[in-house]
Amino acid sequence: MGFPSVRPRRLRKNENIRRLVRETELSVNDFIYPLFIEEGENIKIEIPSMPGIYRYSLDRIDEELEQVVDLGIPAVLLFGIPKHKDAVGSETWNDEGIIQRTIRYIKERCPDLYVITDVCFCEYTEHGHCGVLHDHEVANDPTLENTKKQVVSHARAGADMVAPSGMMDGVVKAIREALDQAGYTDIPIMSYSAKYASAYYGPFRDAAESSPAFGDRRSYQMDPANRREALKEVQLDVEEGADIIMVKPALAYLDIISDLRENFNLPVAAYNVSGEYSMVKAAGKLGWIDEEKVMMETLTSIKRAGADIIITYHAKEAAKILKTG
């Protein structure tokens, strides 16, 4: 037999054979869509650095919820922007706070939509850091005590899942104990297990009004140069009771997603963050890339790396493409 005897192109000849041998399939069932809810009335403000993404007040959220449900997106991740901020973020455990009211509102109108709450303090503190400060440093254990109050309040309001994002040591164990003691044993924890101190978060901080008033978050979020440390962080969360483990950001950390898939049997989530979204949008607007194709290739790469769940601002656009084939 003449060279070449092996011809991989045989299985690329047309779309039907490509579909038959395709290894990675993207589905709307993979997506979680983030929502920004601002306290106030008649608010629908597009975030300048995130085209197509808005901050909504509760009285303007119905249209967005209808789209999410109609597209078959199974879950939303809630971020709140309160009117009142203080040194400890006490609005996070206010049963009449913006997130608690939003949970009840969604559950009333869209009972089958799965509601996940981001559990952190940066949007609620006047200093923009993710917990209680002592001498300009985030104090781990006092922050855990406030986190317990926050998750129980979210559970009382009807949250389906909580997602701690502050990277505090021992946070998963503290949350699991607090939920169990309050009788919410069935509420799962999706932990931001490997969350890096990334430059890709810039647009999100505009969206959530959560930029630190001083310093940065490198003392509690992970160093982008570290890979093995992610396995250590995730192992701790698994031992403490995490139900889902997460990597954030996604696109620059595909190796970490792959590592988690290879080493752990829990579902792996990946957060396709604001900066990753905004770069695609900006380049698409300038005509430098085919925005739609780059978006779908990006999401497919995250799934191919090993993510079972993708938190993405592209969720609605991607769902429309998948829906129409």
C-alpha positions in Angstrom: 0.0 0.0 0.0 1.4 3.4 -0.9 2.0 6.3 1.4 0.0 7.6 3.1 -1.9 4.5 4.3 -3.6 6.4 7.1 -5.8 9.2 5.9 -7.5 11.1 8.7 -9.2 13.4 6.2 -11.6 10.5 5.4 -13.5 11.4 8.5 -13.6 15.1 7.7 -15.0 14.9 4.2 -18.4 16.5 4.9 -20.5 17.8 7.7 -22.4 14.6 8.3 -19.3 12.5 9.0 -17.8 15.4 11.0 -20.9 15.3 13.2 -20.8 11.5 13.6 -17.2 11.6 14.9 -17.3 14.8 16.9 -15.8 14.3 20.3 -17.1 17.4 22.1 -20.7 18.5 22.0 -21.8 21.9 23.4 -25.3 22.1 24.8 -27.5 24.8 26.3 -27.6 22.4 29.3 -24.0 23.4 30.0 -24.7 27.0 30.6 -25.3 29.2 33.7 -26.1 32.9 32.9 -24.9 35.6 35.3 -27.4 38.3 36.3 -26.6 41.7 37.9 -29.5 43.0 40.1 -29.2 46.6 41.3 -31.3 47.9 44.2 -33.7 50.7 43.0 -36.4 51.1 40.5 -36.7 51.3 36.7 -33.0 50.5 36.1 -31.7 48.9 33.0 -28.2 50.1 32.4 -25.9 48.5 29.8 -22.4 47.9 31.2 -20.1 49.9 28.8 -17.3 47.4 29.0 -19.6 44.4 28.5 -21.9 45.1 25.5 -25.2 43.4 25.7 -25.0 42.8 29.5 -27.1 45.0 31.8 -27.7 45.9 35.4 -31.4 45.5 36.2 -33.6 46.6 39.0 -36.0 44.0 40.1 -39.0 45.7 38.4 -37.2 45.4 35.0 -35.9 41.9 35.2 -39.0 40.0 33.7 -37.9 40.4 30.1 -34.5 39.0 30.8 -35.9 36.0 32.8 -38.4 35.2 30.0 -35.5 35.1 27.5 -33.5 32.8 29.7 -36.4 30.4 30.2 -37.5 30.4 26.6 -33.9 29.6 25.5 -33.8 26.6 27.9 -30.9 27.9 29.9 -31.2 25.9 33.2 -29.7 28.3 35.7 -28.8 31.8 36.6 -26.0 33.1 39.0 -27.0 36.2 40.9 -24.9 39.2 41.8 -26.3 42.1 43.8 -25.5 45.8 43.8 -27.0 47.2 47.0 -27.7 50.9 47.9 -26.1 50.4 51.4 -22.5 49.4 51.9 -20.6 49.2 55.1 -17.3 47.9 56.5 -18.5 44.3 56.8 -21.1 43.9 54.0 -24.0 43.4 56.4 -26.5 43.7 53.6 -25.5 40.2 52.5 -27.4 38.6 55.3 -30.3 41.0 55.3 -33.4 38.9 54.6 -34.9 41.9 52.8 -31.7 42.6 50.8 -31.5 42.8 47.1 -30.4 39.2 46.5 -32.9 37.8 48.9 -35.8 39.7 47.3 -34.5 38.7 43.8 -34.5 35.0 44.8 -38.1 35.1 46.0 -39.1 37.1 42.9 -37.6 34.6 40.5 -39.0 31.6 42.3 -42.4 33.1 42.2 -42.4 33.7 38.5 -40.0 31.1 37.2 -40.2 28.3 39.7 -38.3 25.8 37.5 -35.3 28.2 36.9 -32.4 27.1 39.0 -31.1 30.0 41.1 -27.5 30.1 42.3 -26.2 32.9 44.5 -22.7 34.3 44.5 -21.5 34.3 48.1 -19.1 37.1 48.7 -18.8 40.6 50.1 -16.9 42.8 47.6 -20.1 44.3 46.2 -21.4 45.1 49.7 -18.4 46.6 51.4 -17.4 50.2 51.3 -13.8 49.2 50.8 -14.5 46.7 48.0 -12.6 43.7 49.6 -14.1 40.3 50.1 -14.5 40.3 53.9 -13.8 41.9 57.2 -10.7 44.0 57.3 -8.1 44.1 60.1 -5.2 46.5 59.4 -6.0 46.7 55.7 -5.9 42.9 55.4 -8.9 40.6 54.9 -9.4 38.6 58.2 -10.2 35.0 57.2 -12.1 33.7 60.3 -14.3 36.7 61.0 -15.2 36.7 57.3 -16.3 33.0 57.6 -18.7 33.9 60.5 -20.4 36.5 58.2 -20.4 34.1 55.3 -22.4 31.6 57.4 -25.1 34.3 58.0 -25.1 35.1 54.3 -25.7 31.6 53.0 -28.4 30.8 55.6 -30.2 34.0 54.6 -30.0 33.0 50.9 -31.3 29.6 51.7 -34.2 31.0 53.6 -35.1 33.1 50.6 -35.2 30.0 48.4 -31.8 29.7 46.7 -31.2 26.4 45.0 -27.4 26.5 45.3 -24.7 28.8 46.9 -21.4 29.6 45.3 -18.7 31.0 47.6 -16.2 33.1 45.6 -14.1 34.8 48.2 -11.3 32.2 48.4 -11.3 32.2 52.2 -9.6 29.2 53.9 -12.2 26.8 55.3 -15.2 28.5 53.6 -16.8 25.3 52.2 -16.7 23.6 55.6 -18.1 26.7 57.3 -20.9 26.9 54.8 -21.8 23.2 54.9 -22.0 23.3 58.7 -24.1 26.5 58.7 -26.6 25.1 56.1 -26.9 21.7 57.8 -27.4 23.2 61.2 -30.2 25.5 59.8 -31.9 22.5 58.2 -30.8 23.2 54.6 -29.0 19.9 54.0 -30.1 19.6 50.4 -28.6 22.8 49.2 -25.4 22.1 47.3 -22.2 24.2 47.2 -20.4 25.2 44.0 -17.1 26.5 45.2 -14.8 28.9 43.4 -12.1 26.4 44.3 -9.3 27.7 41.9 -10.0 31.4 41.6 -7.0 33.3 40.3 -6.1 36.9 41.0 -6.7 37.7 37.3 -6.5 40.8 35.2 -9.5 39.4 33.2 -12.0 40.6 35.9 -11.9 44.3 35.0 -15.3 44.6 33.3 -17.0 42.7 36.0 -15.8 45.2 38.6 -17.5 47.9 36.5 -20.6 45.8 36.4 -20.8 45.0 40.1 -19.2 48.2 41.4 -16.7 46.0 43.4 -13.3 47.4 42.7 -11.1 47.5 45.8 -10.7 51.0 47.3 -7.0 50.2 47.9 -4.6 47.4 47.2 -5.6 44.2 45.4 -6.8 40.7 46.1 -3.6 38.8 45.6 -3.4 37.8 49.3 -6.4 35.6 49.0 -6.9 34.8 45.3 -4.4 32.5 43.6 -1.2 33.5 41.8 -1.8 33.0 38.0 1.6 31.4 37.8 0.6 28.4 40.0 -0.7 25.1 38.7 -0.1 22.6 41.4 -1.6 24.9 44.1 -4.9 24.6 42.3 -5.0 20.8 43.0 -4.3 21.5 46.7 -7.0 24.2 46.9 -9.6 21.9 45.2 -8.7 18.9 47.3 -9.4 20.9 50.5 -12.8 22.0 49.1 -13.6 18.4 48.2 -12.7 17.2 51.7 -14.8 20.0 53.2 -17.9 19.1 51.2 -18.0 20.9 47.9 -20.5 19.5 45.5 -19.2 21.2 42.4 -15.6 22.6 41.9 -14.9 25.6 39.8 -12.0 27.3 37.9 -12.1 31.0 37.3 -11.2 32.4 34.8 -11.6 29.7 32.1 -9.9 30.5 28.8 -6.4 31.3 30.2 -6.7 28.4 32.6 -7.7 25.5 30.4 -4.8 23.5 31.8 -6.3 23.8 35.3 -9.7 22.7 34.1 -8.1 19.7 32.5 -6.2 18.9 35.7 -9.4 19.0 37.8 -11.2 16.7 35.3 -8.3 14.2 35.5 -8.0 14.3 39.3 -11.5 14.6 40.7 -14.8 12.9 40.1 -17.0 15.9 41.0 -18.6 18.1 38.3 -16.3 20.8 37.1 -17.5 24.3 36.4 -15.6 27.0 34.6 -16.3 30.7 34.7 -15.9 32.3 31.2 -15.3 35.7 32.8 -16.0 39.3 31.8 -12.7 40.1 30.3 -12.8 37.0 28.1 -16.3 38.0 27.0 -15.4 41.7 26.4 -12.4 40.9 24.2 -14.5 38.8 21.8 -17.1 41.6 21.7 -14.6 44.3 21.1 -12.8 42.5 18.3 -16.1 41.4 16.8 -17.3 45.0 16.7 -14.1 46.1 14.9 -14.5 43.4 12.3 -11.3 41.7 13.3 -12.9 38.3 14.0 -16.0 36.4 13.2 -17.6 37.1 16.6 -20.1 34.3 16.5 -17.6 31.6 15.4 -15.0 32.7 18.0 -17.6 32.7 20.7 -18.6 29.1 19.9 -15.0 27.9 19.5 -14.2 29.5 22.9 -17.0 27.8 24.6 -16.3 24.5 22.9 -12.6 24.7 24.1 -13.8 25.1 27.7 -16.0 22.1 27.4 -13.3 20.1 25.6 -10.8 20.9 28.4 -13.1 19.1 30.8 -15.8 21.5 32.1 -19.2 20.1 32.7 -20.7 23.5 33.4 -19.8 26.9 31.8 -20.8 30.1 33.5 -20.8 32.6 30.6 -22.2 36.0 29.6 -22.4 34.5 26.1 -25.1 32.0 27.3 -28.1 33.6 25.6 -26.3 34.2 22.2 -24.9 30.7 22.3 -28.2 29.2 23.2 -29.9 30.9 20.2 -27.3 29.4 17.9 -27.6 25.9 19.4 -31.4 26.1 19.3 -31.4 26.9 15.5 -28.8 24.3 14.7 
